[in-house]
Amino acid sequence: MVIILTVSINTLIVLHSHGWKNQARGDTPMRSIQEPKQSPIAIGTRWTLKSSILGEERQILVRVPTGHDTCEQAYPVLYLLDGEDTLFHSASGVIAHLSEWEDHLPEMIVVGIRNTDRTRDMLPTAVTLPNGRRHGGGADAFLEFIANELIPFVEETYRAGPYRMLCGTSASALTVVYEYLSQMIGFSAYLASSPTLDWDERLVFRMIENQASSELSTDAPLVMFAGGHDQGSIADDCKAFNKLLLELEPGSPRVSYRVYDVEGHCPFEGFRDGLLWLMKDWRVSEECIDQGIDAVSEHFESLRLTHGFNISIRSYEEAAHRWASRGRIDDAILWLKQGRAIYPKSADLAFGLALCFIRDKQEDAAGILLADAIASGLEDPRLSQLLERVSA
């Protein structure tokens, strides 16, 4: 059982008023802004949970897609180990850019799990060090917390779909690989950045070698990456581990390993590239666009059936733009109408559909759409400005 103790907004306050001298004009002050205002930028929510499994409080950071609260769709979830503020902010930014600005990934929920006792939780077995101290041994309990307390909480609180990813760095990347082999939870995909695979005399290597079956116990993909100037033997160990996996399944399309030659420990480029590799089937191909709406619909229906992914607002915009740029305005209009039926509170789709109507010389239809969108409560200055234009 997990008990919610506190909730607070995790914010970055970035706007401040400063007085600057105009360097080009000596000490002449620049004209000051009258009554500047500042407000916080919230990128997520911080939750404090009380875990009965771990017997302690744990903090998690959660970032949801922009449209999370205005639609009915479910989203994939990335569970981020070592989910402290910096890594959480970085991962959230990359995902937002690749999914909401570009259309290379489905939009997703990011759940950062902050540490309390990192060596206890991330190291699967307890090892006695030369100084006599015992380290590790708590990974099973930590994974039990994720499976039986954290995931149920996330799925009860947010629009979480069935597709879950587990990501970790360094020692927590070892936890990712350990879970990949043990399948205590069973994630849909795994990302391991510079995993410390040499722990306990290469425990994870022995786990593979001791398997009764010659096959992996999961069909989930695993992405591993390291830096060319990584710590110790990490890069070599990752290469050897990848080789061992491929010996079990030669040519497996589910295993990816890359070394970033000029980078050090936990190269962040690997996180971005790993996400793109995992989601390489998300983006609609040019050939599919050329085949029309039925082909694009079949593409996304296949992703929904296999992964539980839903078509995002950005995907509706992107496909419509590509059709419009080819002069296929009828396809663009029909596609955006379908998107509006699913996302009626999306100002972006309303604006895009109105533009397509105008391009198709359907100004009356554009005006009706814009007026209805504004009347329904959509607050976007572009809508009112465009309505003034078509009403003139």
XYZ file of C-alpha atoms in Angstrom:
392
model
C 0.000 0.000 0.000
C 1.251 3.490 -0.799
C 0.146 6.556 1.155
C 0.253 10.054 -0.338
C 1.747 12.495 2.155
C 2.331 15.737 0.332
C 1.949 17.265 -3.075
C 3.767 20.350 -4.307
C 4.468 21.902 -7.653
C 8.004 21.503 -8.940
C 8.760 24.843 -10.545
C 11.524 26.816 -12.143
C 11.299 30.549 -11.587
C 13.226 32.132 -14.413
C 11.994 35.701 -14.798
C 13.695 38.409 -12.766
C 14.122 42.147 -13.127
C 17.730 43.288 -13.534
C 19.251 46.697 -14.073
C 21.848 46.715 -16.859
C 24.179 49.397 -18.095
C 24.283 50.122 -21.787
C 27.895 49.171 -22.493
C 27.891 50.890 -25.876
C 26.879 54.237 -24.352
C 28.870 54.365 -21.184
C 26.742 54.755 -18.062
C 23.573 55.833 -19.826
C 20.858 53.520 -18.458
C 18.607 51.615 -20.803
C 14.939 52.553 -20.759
C 13.389 50.469 -17.978
C 10.391 48.225 -18.490
C 7.352 49.541 -16.677
C 6.006 47.302 -13.913
C 7.598 44.016 -15.005
C 5.759 40.900 -13.895
C 7.076 37.455 -13.173
C 5.448 34.070 -12.742
C 6.754 30.541 -12.168
C 7.125 28.021 -14.967
C 5.862 24.639 -13.765
C 7.187 21.619 -15.639
C 5.805 18.984 -13.330
C 4.564 17.863 -9.947
C 6.480 16.559 -6.952
C 4.777 13.831 -4.926
C 5.889 12.397 -1.589
C 4.784 8.794 -1.141
C 5.092 6.600 1.942
C 6.146 3.110 0.920
C 5.217 0.220 3.175
C 7.519 -2.060 1.168
C 10.612 0.111 1.663
C 9.500 1.493 5.032
C 10.304 5.074 4.055
C 9.066 8.123 2.192
C 9.948 8.406 -1.489
C 9.706 11.439 -3.726
C 8.732 11.212 -7.368
C 8.633 13.921 -10.028
C 5.996 13.697 -12.754
C 5.738 15.565 -16.040
C 2.677 15.071 -18.247
C 2.140 16.046 -21.909
C 0.604 19.430 -22.591
C -2.776 17.992 -23.534
C -2.991 15.468 -20.690
C -5.816 17.244 -18.868
C -7.868 18.131 -21.948
C -8.247 14.764 -23.681
C -9.187 11.171 -22.967
C -6.172 9.387 -24.445
C -3.650 7.324 -22.483
C 0.106 7.892 -22.719
C 3.234 5.725 -22.531
C 5.170 6.176 -19.291
C 8.935 6.531 -18.862
C 10.107 5.527 -15.373
C 13.393 7.318 -14.765
C 15.737 5.951 -12.093
C 18.165 8.466 -10.557
C 15.294 10.850 -11.292
C 16.761 13.877 -9.534
C 15.880 17.387 -10.695
C 18.611 17.804 -13.331
C 18.088 14.477 -15.100
C 14.310 14.792 -14.799
C 14.357 18.268 -16.365
C 16.692 17.146 -19.160
C 14.713 14.010 -19.996
C 11.407 15.888 -19.894
C 12.764 18.568 -22.235
C 14.057 16.078 -24.793
C 10.796 14.136 -24.779
C 8.689 17.300 -25.072
C 10.777 18.499 -28.025
C 10.737 15.168 -29.868
C 7.021 14.561 -29.323
C 5.294 17.930 -29.053
C 7.518 20.055 -31.305
C 8.770 17.373 -33.651
C 6.720 14.263 -34.350
C 9.345 11.589 -33.711
C 7.881 10.081 -30.530
C 4.478 9.588 -28.988
C 3.794 12.034 -26.191
C 4.557 10.425 -22.856
C 4.454 10.804 -19.101
C 7.833 11.054 -17.345
C 8.145 9.716 -13.785
C 11.431 10.508 -12.047
C 12.190 8.440 -8.935
C 14.455 10.346 -6.556
C 17.024 8.487 -4.469
C 17.252 7.919 -0.734
C 19.887 5.161 -0.417
C 21.164 4.749 -3.956
C 23.706 1.960 -3.427
C 21.170 -0.076 -1.470
C 18.417 0.241 -4.074
C 20.374 0.051 -7.315
C 22.780 -2.825 -6.624
C 21.079 -6.233 -6.895
C 23.304 -8.203 -4.528
C 25.070 -7.343 -1.268
C 28.856 -7.326 -1.560
C 31.457 -6.918 1.183
C 34.010 -4.305 0.167
C 37.710 -4.397 1.173
C 36.941 -1.992 4.028
C 34.506 -4.524 5.472
C 31.368 -2.538 4.626
C 28.411 -4.196 2.919
C 26.917 -2.479 -0.113
C 23.858 -3.191 -2.210
C 21.323 -5.959 -2.011
C 18.123 -3.898 -2.110
C 17.242 -3.918 -5.814
C 14.575 -6.617 -5.451
C 12.727 -4.616 -2.781
C 13.112 -1.442 -4.845
C 11.640 -3.125 -7.922
C 8.831 -4.494 -5.754
C 8.095 -0.919 -4.670
C 7.920 0.154 -8.315
C 5.706 -2.781 -9.307
C 3.273 -2.858 -6.399
C 3.150 0.741 -5.172
C 4.493 3.246 -7.679
C 3.027 1.916 -10.936
C -0.475 1.480 -9.435
C -0.286 5.022 -8.039
C 0.766 6.476 -11.404
C -1.913 4.554 -13.279
C -4.618 5.619 -10.838
C -3.545 9.279 -10.910
C -2.615 9.877 -14.556
C -3.721 8.793 -18.027
C -1.082 6.066 -18.157
C -1.237 3.505 -20.946
C 0.131 -0.047 -20.994
C 3.492 0.860 -22.585
C 6.140 1.408 -19.895
C 9.855 2.139 -20.271
C 12.558 1.859 -17.609
C 15.637 4.078 -17.854
C 18.690 4.346 -15.614
C 22.222 5.736 -15.472
C 25.394 4.074 -14.181
C 24.427 2.023 -11.091
C 20.725 2.508 -11.805
C 21.391 1.346 -15.383
C 22.629 -1.888 -13.807
C 19.197 -2.095 -12.147
C 17.640 -1.669 -15.594
C 19.681 -4.572 -16.995
C 18.952 -6.676 -13.898
C 15.205 -6.121 -14.336
C 15.534 -6.837 -18.062
C 16.958 -10.279 -17.257
C 14.915 -11.117 -14.160
C 11.582 -9.756 -15.456
C 10.323 -9.043 -11.940
C 8.058 -6.383 -13.459
C 8.283 -6.693 -17.220
C 8.619 -3.330 -18.969
C 7.895 -2.695 -22.622
C 11.386 -1.278 -23.269
C 14.648 -0.604 -21.425
C 17.337 2.110 -21.678
C 20.643 1.664 -19.844
C 23.203 4.492 -19.844
C 26.760 3.395 -18.911
C 25.593 0.448 -16.766
C 28.096 -0.827 -14.171
C 27.947 -4.419 -15.373
C 31.026 -5.506 -13.391
C 29.122 -5.469 -10.071
C 29.524 -8.628 -7.964
C 31.943 -10.304 -10.350
C 29.741 -9.574 -13.362
C 26.496 -10.828 -11.883
C 24.396 -10.067 -14.962
C 26.745 -12.056 -17.197
C 26.265 -15.065 -14.921
C 22.497 -14.566 -15.026
C 22.542 -15.057 -18.792
C 24.982 -17.952 -18.712
C 22.936 -19.786 -16.067
C 19.649 -19.565 -17.941
C 18.224 -22.993 -18.694
C 16.791 -21.713 -21.952
C 18.928 -20.492 -24.822
C 16.527 -17.601 -25.353
C 15.881 -14.366 -23.521
C 12.814 -14.370 -21.288
C 11.450 -11.166 -22.832
C 10.702 -9.748 -26.249
C 11.200 -6.200 -24.966
C 13.944 -4.137 -26.626
C 17.051 -3.085 -24.688
C 19.123 -0.006 -25.543
C 22.592 0.291 -23.981
C 25.116 3.054 -24.553
C 28.382 4.268 -23.059
C 31.073 6.867 -23.633
C 34.367 6.243 -25.355
C 36.025 7.848 -22.321
C 33.729 6.169 -19.821
C 34.735 5.101 -16.332
C 36.781 1.934 -15.829
C 35.736 -1.013 -17.960
C 32.151 0.135 -18.550
C 32.399 0.511 -22.340
C 34.199 -2.833 -22.750
C 31.749 -4.591 -20.425
C 28.786 -3.204 -22.369
C 30.316 -4.413 -25.622
C 30.886 -7.895 -24.175
C 27.374 -8.034 -22.735
C 25.842 -6.969 -26.038
C 27.860 -9.691 -27.785
C 26.535 -12.272 -25.328
C 22.943 -11.164 -25.936
C 23.395 -11.419 -29.687
C 24.834 -14.921 -29.295
C 21.525 -15.911 -27.700
C 19.559 -14.271 -30.493
C 21.804 -13.614 -33.525
C 20.810 -10.507 -35.418
C 18.145 -9.613 -32.861
C 16.423 -6.351 -33.788
C 15.570 -5.845 -30.119
C 19.082 -5.129 -28.832
C 20.952 -1.887 -29.520
C 24.391 -0.849 -28.269
C 26.427 2.240 -29.105
C 29.618 3.895 -27.891
C 29.894 7.689 -28.154
C 33.597 8.021 -28.859
C 34.238 11.550 -27.591
C 31.914 11.345 -24.577
C 32.456 10.304 -20.980
C 30.206 8.659 -18.403
C 26.471 8.460 -19.210
C 26.437 10.392 -22.524
C 23.092 12.149 -22.732
C 23.049 11.877 -26.523
C 22.408 8.182 -25.977
C 19.134 8.923 -24.227
C 17.835 10.895 -27.191
C 19.128 8.418 -29.756
C 17.819 5.493 -27.719
C 14.314 6.934 -27.621
C 14.406 7.516 -31.369
C 15.591 3.935 -31.948
C 12.849 2.501 -29.744
C 10.204 4.624 -31.488
C 11.568 4.362 -35.027
C 8.204 3.078 -36.277
C 6.258 6.029 -34.868
C 6.762 8.609 -37.606
C 4.632 8.185 -40.720
C 6.746 7.544 -43.813
C 6.475 9.607 -46.985
C 5.228 6.514 -48.811
C 2.441 6.107 -46.262
C 1.453 9.770 -46.619
C 1.323 9.352 -50.402
C -1.064 6.401 -50.006
C -3.585 8.576 -48.187
C -5.666 8.680 -45.033
C -6.521 4.976 -44.936
C -2.836 4.020 -44.936
C -1.981 6.554 -42.225
C -4.917 5.398 -40.109
C -3.760 1.782 -40.479
C -0.242 2.825 -39.422
C -1.462 4.329 -36.160
C -3.988 1.550 -35.561
C -1.116 -0.943 -35.736
C 0.802 1.067 -33.119
C -2.295 1.209 -30.931
C -2.789 -2.551 -31.084
C 0.873 -3.464 -30.512
C 1.916 -0.766 -28.019
C -1.236 0.995 -26.871
C -0.140 4.237 -28.550
C -2.734 6.820 -29.587
C -2.455 9.403 -32.346
C -1.124 12.627 -30.861
C -2.212 16.166 -31.640
C 1.212 16.726 -33.195
C 0.733 13.700 -35.464
C -2.568 15.089 -36.731
C -0.898 18.440 -37.419
C 2.154 16.889 -39.075
C 0.261 14.608 -41.461
C -2.180 17.391 -42.388
C 0.707 19.746 -43.130
C 2.379 17.179 -45.353
C -0.834 16.611 -47.306
C -1.498 20.344 -47.613
C 2.042 20.921 -48.897
C 1.328 18.374 -51.643
C -1.877 20.179 -52.611
C -4.052 17.434 -51.124
C -6.145 19.841 -49.084
C -9.170 17.505 -48.957
C -7.083 14.868 -47.158
C -5.732 17.487 -44.766
C -9.241 18.740 -43.933
C -10.667 15.253 -43.394
C -7.690 14.250 -41.219
C -7.951 17.366 -39.050
C -11.699 16.825 -38.666
C -10.927 13.371 -37.288
C -8.394 14.917 -34.935
C -10.879 17.534 -33.766
C -13.375 14.784 -32.929
C -10.807 13.222 -30.581
C -9.276 16.470 -29.293
C -12.148 18.999 -29.250
C -10.256 21.194 -26.778
C -7.174 21.556 -28.975
C -6.741 25.130 -30.191
C -3.916 23.967 -32.473
C -6.176 21.586 -34.401
C -8.977 24.158 -34.605
C -6.541 26.749 -35.958
C -5.012 24.310 -38.450
C -8.403 23.186 -39.740
C -9.549 26.793 -40.143
C -6.434 27.571 -42.189
C -7.147 24.584 -44.424
C -10.726 25.765 -44.925
C -9.434 29.210 -45.928
C -6.919 27.702 -48.323
C -9.774 25.676 -49.857
C -11.799 28.917 -50.218
C -14.274 27.812 -47.546
C -14.177 31.042 -45.542
C -17.707 30.535 -44.208
C -16.796 27.115 -42.820
C -13.654 28.599 -41.278
C -15.666 31.373 -39.633
C -18.217 28.958 -38.174
C -15.446 26.693 -36.864
C -13.540 29.573 -35.263
C -16.656 31.088 -33.690
C -17.688 27.715 -32.267
C -14.167 27.062 -30.950
C -14.027 30.432 -29.190
C -17.555 30.004 -27.815
C -16.582 26.599 -26.409
C -13.914 28.256 -24.285
C -10.762 27.754 -26.336
C -8.492 30.635 -25.396
C -5.948 31.299 -28.106
C -5.394 34.754 -29.671
C -4.754 33.147 -33.054
C -8.383 32.000 -33.213
C -9.880 35.447 -32.640
C -7.373 37.105 -34.976
C -8.155 34.627 -37.751
C -11.901 35.063 -37.161
C -11.528 38.831 -37.606
C -9.682 38.204 -40.853
C -12.331 35.909 -42.385
C -15.164 38.137 -41.138
C -13.736 41.308 -42.683
